Short mmCIF file of C-alpha atoms in Angstrom, two decimals:
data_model
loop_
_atom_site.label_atom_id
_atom_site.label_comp_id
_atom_site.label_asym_id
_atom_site.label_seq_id
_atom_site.Cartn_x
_atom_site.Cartn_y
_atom_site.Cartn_z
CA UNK A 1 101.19 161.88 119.52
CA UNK A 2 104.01 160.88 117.28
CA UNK A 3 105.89 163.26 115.94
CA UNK A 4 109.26 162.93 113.48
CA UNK A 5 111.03 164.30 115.94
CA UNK A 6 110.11 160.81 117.97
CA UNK A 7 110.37 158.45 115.66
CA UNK A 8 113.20 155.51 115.79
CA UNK A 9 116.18 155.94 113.18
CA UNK A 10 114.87 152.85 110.98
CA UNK A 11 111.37 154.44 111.03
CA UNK A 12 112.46 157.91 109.81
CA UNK A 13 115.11 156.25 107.27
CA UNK A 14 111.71 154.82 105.42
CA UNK A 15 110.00 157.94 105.14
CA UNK A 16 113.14 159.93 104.47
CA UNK A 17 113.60 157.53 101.60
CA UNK A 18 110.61 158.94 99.59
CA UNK A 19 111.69 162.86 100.00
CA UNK A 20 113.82 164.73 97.88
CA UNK A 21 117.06 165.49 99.13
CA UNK A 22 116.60 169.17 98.77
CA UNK A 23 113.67 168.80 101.00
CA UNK A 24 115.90 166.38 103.47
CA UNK A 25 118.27 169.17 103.89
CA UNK A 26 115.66 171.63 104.95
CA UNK A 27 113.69 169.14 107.32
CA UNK A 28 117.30 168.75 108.81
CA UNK A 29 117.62 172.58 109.52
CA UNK A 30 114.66 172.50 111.68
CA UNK A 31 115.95 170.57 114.66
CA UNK A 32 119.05 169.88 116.08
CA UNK A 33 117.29 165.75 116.58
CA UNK A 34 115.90 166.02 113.05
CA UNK A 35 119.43 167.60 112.19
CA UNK A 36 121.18 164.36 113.96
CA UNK A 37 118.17 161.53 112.04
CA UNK A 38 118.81 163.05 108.66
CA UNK A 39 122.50 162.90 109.09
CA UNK A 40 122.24 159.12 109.28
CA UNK A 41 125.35 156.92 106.83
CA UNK A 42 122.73 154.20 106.26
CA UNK A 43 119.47 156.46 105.56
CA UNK A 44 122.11 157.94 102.77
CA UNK A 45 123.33 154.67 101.90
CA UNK A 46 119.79 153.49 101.06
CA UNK A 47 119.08 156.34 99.04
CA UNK A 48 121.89 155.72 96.86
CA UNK A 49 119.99 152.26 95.86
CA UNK A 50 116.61 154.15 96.57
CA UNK A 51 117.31 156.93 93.63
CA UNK A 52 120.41 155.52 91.57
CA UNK A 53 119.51 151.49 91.42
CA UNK A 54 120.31 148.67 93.87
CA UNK A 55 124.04 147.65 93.49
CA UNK A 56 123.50 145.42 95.68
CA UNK A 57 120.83 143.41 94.03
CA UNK A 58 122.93 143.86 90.46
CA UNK A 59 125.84 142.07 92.31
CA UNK A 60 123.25 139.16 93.68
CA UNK A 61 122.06 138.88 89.95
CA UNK A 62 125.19 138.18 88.84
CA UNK A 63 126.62 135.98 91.94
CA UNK A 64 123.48 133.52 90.84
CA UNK A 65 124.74 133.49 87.38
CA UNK A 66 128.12 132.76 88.97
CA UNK A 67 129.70 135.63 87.71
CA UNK A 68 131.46 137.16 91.02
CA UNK A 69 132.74 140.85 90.86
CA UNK A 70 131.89 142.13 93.93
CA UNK A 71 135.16 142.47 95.75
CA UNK A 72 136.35 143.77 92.54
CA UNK A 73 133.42 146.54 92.23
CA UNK A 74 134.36 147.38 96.21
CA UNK A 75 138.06 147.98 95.31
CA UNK A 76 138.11 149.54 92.31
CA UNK A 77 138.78 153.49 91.85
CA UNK A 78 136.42 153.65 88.92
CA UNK A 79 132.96 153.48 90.80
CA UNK A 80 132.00 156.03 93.15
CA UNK A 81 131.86 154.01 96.87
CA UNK A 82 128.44 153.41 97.64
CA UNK A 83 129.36 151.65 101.07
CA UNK A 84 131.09 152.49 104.31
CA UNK A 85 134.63 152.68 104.92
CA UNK A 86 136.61 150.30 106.93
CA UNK A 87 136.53 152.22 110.07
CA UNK A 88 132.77 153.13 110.16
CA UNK A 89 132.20 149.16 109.57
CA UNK A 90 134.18 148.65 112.26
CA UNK A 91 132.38 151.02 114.66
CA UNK A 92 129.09 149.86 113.77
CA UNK A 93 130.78 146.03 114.25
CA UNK A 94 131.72 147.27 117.76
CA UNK A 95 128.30 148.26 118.53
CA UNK A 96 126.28 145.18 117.88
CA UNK A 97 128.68 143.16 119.58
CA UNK A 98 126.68 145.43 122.79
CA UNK A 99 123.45 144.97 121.34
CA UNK A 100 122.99 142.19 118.73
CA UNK A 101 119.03 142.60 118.51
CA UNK A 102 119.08 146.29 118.45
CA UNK A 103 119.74 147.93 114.72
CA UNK A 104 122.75 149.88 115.06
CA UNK A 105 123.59 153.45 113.08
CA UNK A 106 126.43 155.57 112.19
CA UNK A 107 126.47 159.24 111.77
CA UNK A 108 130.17 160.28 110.66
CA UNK A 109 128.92 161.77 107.25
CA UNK A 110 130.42 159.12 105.12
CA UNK A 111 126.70 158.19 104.03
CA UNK A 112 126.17 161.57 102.91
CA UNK A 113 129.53 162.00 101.29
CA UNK A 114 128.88 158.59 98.86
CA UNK A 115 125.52 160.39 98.09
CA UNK A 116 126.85 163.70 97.13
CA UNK A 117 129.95 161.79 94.93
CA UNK A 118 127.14 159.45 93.25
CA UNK A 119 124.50 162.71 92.42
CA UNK A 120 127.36 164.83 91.36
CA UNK A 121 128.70 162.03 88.81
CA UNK A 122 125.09 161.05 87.80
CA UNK A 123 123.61 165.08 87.17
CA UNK A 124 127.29 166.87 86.34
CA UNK A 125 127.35 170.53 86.68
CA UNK A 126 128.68 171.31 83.09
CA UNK A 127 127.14 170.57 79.75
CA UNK A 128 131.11 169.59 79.06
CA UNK A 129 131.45 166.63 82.00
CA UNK A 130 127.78 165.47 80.54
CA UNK A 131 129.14 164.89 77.10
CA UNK A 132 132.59 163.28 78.99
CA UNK A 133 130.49 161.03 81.00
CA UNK A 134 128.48 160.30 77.38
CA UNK A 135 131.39 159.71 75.54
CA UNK A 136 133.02 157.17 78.39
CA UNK A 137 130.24 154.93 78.63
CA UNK A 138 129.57 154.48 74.79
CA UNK A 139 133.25 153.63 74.84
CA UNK A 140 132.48 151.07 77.57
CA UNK A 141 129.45 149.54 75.66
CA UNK A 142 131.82 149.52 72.49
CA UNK A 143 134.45 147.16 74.82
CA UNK A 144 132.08 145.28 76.43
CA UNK A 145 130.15 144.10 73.18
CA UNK A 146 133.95 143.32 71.35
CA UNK A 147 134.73 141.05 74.50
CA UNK A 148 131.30 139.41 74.20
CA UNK A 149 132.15 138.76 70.36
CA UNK A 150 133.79 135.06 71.24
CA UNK A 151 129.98 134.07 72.68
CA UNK A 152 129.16 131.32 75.48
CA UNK A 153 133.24 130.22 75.08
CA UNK A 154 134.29 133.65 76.13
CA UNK A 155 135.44 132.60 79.61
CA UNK A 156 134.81 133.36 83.57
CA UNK A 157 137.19 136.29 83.59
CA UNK A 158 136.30 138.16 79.97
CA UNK A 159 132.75 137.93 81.47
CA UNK A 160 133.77 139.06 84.30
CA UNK A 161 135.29 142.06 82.62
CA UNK A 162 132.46 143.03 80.48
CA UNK A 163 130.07 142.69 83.44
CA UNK A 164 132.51 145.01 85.46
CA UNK A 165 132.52 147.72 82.26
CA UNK A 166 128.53 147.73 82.58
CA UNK A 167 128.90 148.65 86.39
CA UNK A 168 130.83 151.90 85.11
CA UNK A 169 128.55 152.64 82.88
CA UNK A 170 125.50 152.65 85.19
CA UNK A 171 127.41 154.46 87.84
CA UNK A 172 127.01 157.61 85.60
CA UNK A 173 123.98 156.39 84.00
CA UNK A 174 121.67 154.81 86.33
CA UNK A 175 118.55 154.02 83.86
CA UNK A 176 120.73 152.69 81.15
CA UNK A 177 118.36 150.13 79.41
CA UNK A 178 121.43 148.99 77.82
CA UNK A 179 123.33 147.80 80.86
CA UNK A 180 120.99 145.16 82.08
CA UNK A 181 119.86 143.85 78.52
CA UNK A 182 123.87 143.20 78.22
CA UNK A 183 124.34 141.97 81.86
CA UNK A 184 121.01 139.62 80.51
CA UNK A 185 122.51 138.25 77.27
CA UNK A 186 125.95 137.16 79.90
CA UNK A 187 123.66 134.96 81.76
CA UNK A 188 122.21 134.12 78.87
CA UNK A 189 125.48 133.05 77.41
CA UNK A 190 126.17 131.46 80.63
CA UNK A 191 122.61 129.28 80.30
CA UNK A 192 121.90 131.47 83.61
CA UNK A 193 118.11 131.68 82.56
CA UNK A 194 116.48 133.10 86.11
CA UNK A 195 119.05 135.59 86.45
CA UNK A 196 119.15 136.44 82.41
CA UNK A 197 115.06 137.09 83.45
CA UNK A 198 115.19 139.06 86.21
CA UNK A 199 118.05 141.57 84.09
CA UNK A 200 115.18 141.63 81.33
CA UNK A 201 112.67 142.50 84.12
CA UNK A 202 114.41 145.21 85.69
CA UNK A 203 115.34 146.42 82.20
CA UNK A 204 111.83 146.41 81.40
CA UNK A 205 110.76 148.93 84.07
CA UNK A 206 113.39 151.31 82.48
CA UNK A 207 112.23 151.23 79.15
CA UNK A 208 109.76 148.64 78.02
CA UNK A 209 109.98 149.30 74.03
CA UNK A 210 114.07 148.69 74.41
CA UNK A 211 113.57 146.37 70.77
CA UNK A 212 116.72 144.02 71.72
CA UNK A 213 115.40 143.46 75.36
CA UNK A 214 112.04 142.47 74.36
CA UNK A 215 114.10 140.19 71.53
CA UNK A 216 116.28 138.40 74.10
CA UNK A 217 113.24 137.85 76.70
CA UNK A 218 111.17 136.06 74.00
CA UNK A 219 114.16 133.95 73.69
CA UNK A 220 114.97 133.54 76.86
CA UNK A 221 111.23 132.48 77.69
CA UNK A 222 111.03 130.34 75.15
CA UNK A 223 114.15 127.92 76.52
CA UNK A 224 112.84 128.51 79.75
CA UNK A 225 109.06 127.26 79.36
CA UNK A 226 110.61 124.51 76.95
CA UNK A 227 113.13 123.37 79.92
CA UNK A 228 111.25 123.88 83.32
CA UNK A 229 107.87 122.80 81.29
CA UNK A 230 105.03 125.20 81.18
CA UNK A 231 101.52 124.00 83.27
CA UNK A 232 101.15 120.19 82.59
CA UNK A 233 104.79 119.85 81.87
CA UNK A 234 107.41 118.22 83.76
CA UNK A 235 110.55 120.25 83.76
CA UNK A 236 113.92 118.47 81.81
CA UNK A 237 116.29 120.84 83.77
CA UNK A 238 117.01 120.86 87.33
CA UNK A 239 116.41 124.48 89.14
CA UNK A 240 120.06 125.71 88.11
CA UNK A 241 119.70 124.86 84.48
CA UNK A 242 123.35 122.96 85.17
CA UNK A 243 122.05 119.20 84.62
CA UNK A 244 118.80 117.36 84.54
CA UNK A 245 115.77 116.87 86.49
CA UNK A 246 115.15 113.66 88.71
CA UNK A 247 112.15 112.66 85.80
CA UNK A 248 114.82 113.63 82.99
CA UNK A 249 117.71 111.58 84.57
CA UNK A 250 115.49 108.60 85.35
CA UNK A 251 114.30 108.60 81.64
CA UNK A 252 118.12 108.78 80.31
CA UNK A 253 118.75 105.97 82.44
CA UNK A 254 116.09 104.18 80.96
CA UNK A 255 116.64 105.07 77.73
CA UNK A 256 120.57 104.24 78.37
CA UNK A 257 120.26 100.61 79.45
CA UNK A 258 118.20 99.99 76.13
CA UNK A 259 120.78 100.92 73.71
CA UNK A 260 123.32 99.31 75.62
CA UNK A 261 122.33 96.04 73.85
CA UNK A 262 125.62 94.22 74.76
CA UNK A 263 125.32 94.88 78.38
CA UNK A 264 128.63 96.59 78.85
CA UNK A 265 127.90 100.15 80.34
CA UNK A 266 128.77 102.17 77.01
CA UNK A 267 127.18 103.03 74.45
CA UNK A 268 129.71 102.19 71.42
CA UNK A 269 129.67 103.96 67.92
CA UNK A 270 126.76 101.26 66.56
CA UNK A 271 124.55 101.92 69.47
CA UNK A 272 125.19 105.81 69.05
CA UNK A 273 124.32 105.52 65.81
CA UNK A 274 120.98 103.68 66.50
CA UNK A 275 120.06 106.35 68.78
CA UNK A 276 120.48 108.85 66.20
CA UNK A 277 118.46 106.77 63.70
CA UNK A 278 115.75 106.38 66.28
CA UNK A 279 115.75 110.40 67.19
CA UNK A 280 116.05 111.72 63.71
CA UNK A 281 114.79 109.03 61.17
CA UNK A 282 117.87 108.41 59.12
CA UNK A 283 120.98 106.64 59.91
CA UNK A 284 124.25 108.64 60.54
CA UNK A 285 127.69 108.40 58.50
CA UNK A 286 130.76 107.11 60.71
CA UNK A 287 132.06 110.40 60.41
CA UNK A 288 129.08 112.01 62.23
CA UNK A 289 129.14 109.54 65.03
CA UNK A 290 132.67 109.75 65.96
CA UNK A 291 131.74 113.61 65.88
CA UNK A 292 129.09 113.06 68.37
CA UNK A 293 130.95 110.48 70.66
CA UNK A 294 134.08 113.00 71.10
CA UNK A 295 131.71 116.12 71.69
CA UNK A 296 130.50 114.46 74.81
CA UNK A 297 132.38 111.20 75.33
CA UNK A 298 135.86 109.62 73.99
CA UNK A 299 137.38 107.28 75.99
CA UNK A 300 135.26 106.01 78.86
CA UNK A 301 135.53 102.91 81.58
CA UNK A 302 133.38 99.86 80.73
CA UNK A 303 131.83 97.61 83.43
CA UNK A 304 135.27 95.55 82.58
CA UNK A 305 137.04 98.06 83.30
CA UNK A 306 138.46 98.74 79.83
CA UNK A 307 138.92 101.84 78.51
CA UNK A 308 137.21 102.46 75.33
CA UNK A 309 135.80 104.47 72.91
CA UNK A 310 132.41 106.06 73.19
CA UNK A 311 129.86 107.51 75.87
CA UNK A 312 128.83 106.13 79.15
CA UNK A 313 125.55 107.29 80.83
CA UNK A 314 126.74 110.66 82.31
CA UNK A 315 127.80 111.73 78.42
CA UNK A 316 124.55 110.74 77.29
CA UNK A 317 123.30 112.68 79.91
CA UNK A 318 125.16 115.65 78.92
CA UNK A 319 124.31 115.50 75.48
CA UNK A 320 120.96 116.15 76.69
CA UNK A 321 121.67 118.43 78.54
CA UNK A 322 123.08 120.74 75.94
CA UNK A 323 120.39 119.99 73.76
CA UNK A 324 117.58 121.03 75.97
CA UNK A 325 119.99 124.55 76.29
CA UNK A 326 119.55 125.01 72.72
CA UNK A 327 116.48 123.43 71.86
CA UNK A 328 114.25 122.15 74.20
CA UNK A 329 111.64 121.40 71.59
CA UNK A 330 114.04 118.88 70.02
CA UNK A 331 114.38 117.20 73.75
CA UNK A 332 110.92 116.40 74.40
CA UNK A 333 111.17 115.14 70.41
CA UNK A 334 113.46 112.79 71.25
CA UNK A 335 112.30 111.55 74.26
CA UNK A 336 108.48 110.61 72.54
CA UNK A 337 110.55 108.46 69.96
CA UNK A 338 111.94 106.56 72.96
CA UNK A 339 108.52 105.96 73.63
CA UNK A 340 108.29 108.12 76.62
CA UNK A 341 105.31 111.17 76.93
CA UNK A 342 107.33 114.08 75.87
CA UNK A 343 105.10 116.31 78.41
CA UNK A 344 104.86 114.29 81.55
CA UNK A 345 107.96 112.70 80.76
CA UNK A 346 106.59 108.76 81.46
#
């Protein structure tokens, strides 16, 4: 009979995972092998995620929207280390390299040491450190809103930054609703829709009556199931959300080579402007058009070779693009005044 005394390290690390640590520490005083499983760096290391939130899966989130911190969350000083150091890696390294199908563990207390840093910082002993931990990460949600002020033209590295800010914050606060409904409006900025949705989700499990989560996921869903189509419709953004889908791109193609009505692979300010009286009923100013041609065009290459002024098929293509970011609705307009089913999208 099986007894936890028996059991294989990965085994007991699953069970362990659902005790409290106060009851860890006493199962550990029974037996000198139950002393040696509970003392385990990556049964502690999975508690860390198990009781204070996957960093881990925060840092995937955020590598999908292409926002990459990670080697700057394992350097800093400001988060409490919830990995192994350098030598311990390099032990356990040293190991598989003997036994690459076997699982291979640690026991040199560094596990148990990140724990004890992380609960100490996340349940302080003093009512004073409580109010200092308070007061820090209000002061970090102040800086991270002000750098989110400039919107979608913010930049890489600002995002960066604020994203970084919300990693202090939930290193003392773990349940902070506020963190992922901030690291969901980046990707949202970032037209990062999946990984905007699954902030919202795990935001949701927090605190589901958060008012500005529930806010930015009706947004949110509403671009998404006007891009990627809900049932019956065919999606106008490819998976990423970063250009079109194969239907989309055929139809723009399409749709391309029948305003270029002198054959000459751009689409010149009298053909832009057709397209605009076709889309929206009413013919544009020259101003407006030579607005629209620079936003997405300017000089491009004719099938002459000539460089002139307007958009070639990969600007119309981005107009679109941008469009369906901001209004899908508009999109599948457009495309049913081209004569095209705005669902199916043939």
């Amino acid at each position: 009979m099986a007894t936890l005394e028996t059991l294989p390290q990965e085994v007991f690390n699953q069970i362990a995972l659902d005790l409290e640590t106060s009851d860890l520490a006493t199962l550990a005083l029974t037996s000198r092998r139950l002393q040696t499983l509970s003392s385990c760096d990556q049964l502690w290391l999975e508690k860390i995620s198990a009781d204070f939130g996957n960093r881990h899966t925060i840092l995937d989130i955020l590598n999908d929207a292409d926002i990459d911190i990670t080697e700057m969350a394992l350097q800093t000083t400001e988060l409490v280390p919830w990995t192994l150091p350098d030598s311990t890696e390099q032990m356990t390294d040293m190991d598989d390299e003997e036994e690459e199908d076997q699982p291979m563990f640690t026991y040199t207390g560094d596990g148990l040491r990140c724990y004890r840093a992380r609960y100490t910082l996340v349940f302080p002993e003093t009512e004073s450190s409580l109010e200092n931990n308070t007061r820090r990460a209000d002061n970090l949600i102040d800086e991270t809103k002000h750098l989110l002020r400039a919107g979608p033209d913010a930049g890489p590295e600002v995002f960066a930054e604020a994203a970084m800010r919300l990693m202090m914050v939930q290193d003392m606060f773990p349940s902070s609703v506020e963190c992922y409904y901030l690291w969901a409006l980046i990707c949202y900025m970032l037209n990062k829709f999946p990984p905007a949705l699954r902030f919202l989700e795990i935001g949701q499990q927090v605190d589901a009556d958060h008012l500005p989560s529930k806010e930015l996921l009706a947004e949110v869903q509403t671009v998404v199931d006007g891009a990627y189509g809900k049932k019956g419709q065919t999606p106008l953004l490819n998976k990423e959300g970063t250009g079109p889908s194969a239907q989309l791109a055929k139809i723009l193609a399409i749709v391309f080579q029948r305003l270029d009505a002198d054959r000459d692979g751009v689409l010149n300010a009298a053909e832009i402007g057709k397209m605009v009286r076709t889309t929206n009923g009413q013919a544009p100013n020259a101003e407006m058009v030579a607005q629209i041609i620079h936003a997405f065009g300017g000089q491009v290459t004719s099938k002459s070779g000539r460089r002139v002024t307007g958009w070639d098929l990969n600007a119309l293509t981005n107009f679109y693009v941008a469009q369906t970011l901001d209004d899908p609705k508009e999109t599948r307009s457009d495309l049913a005044k081209f004569g095209f089913d705005p669902q199916t999208l043939k």
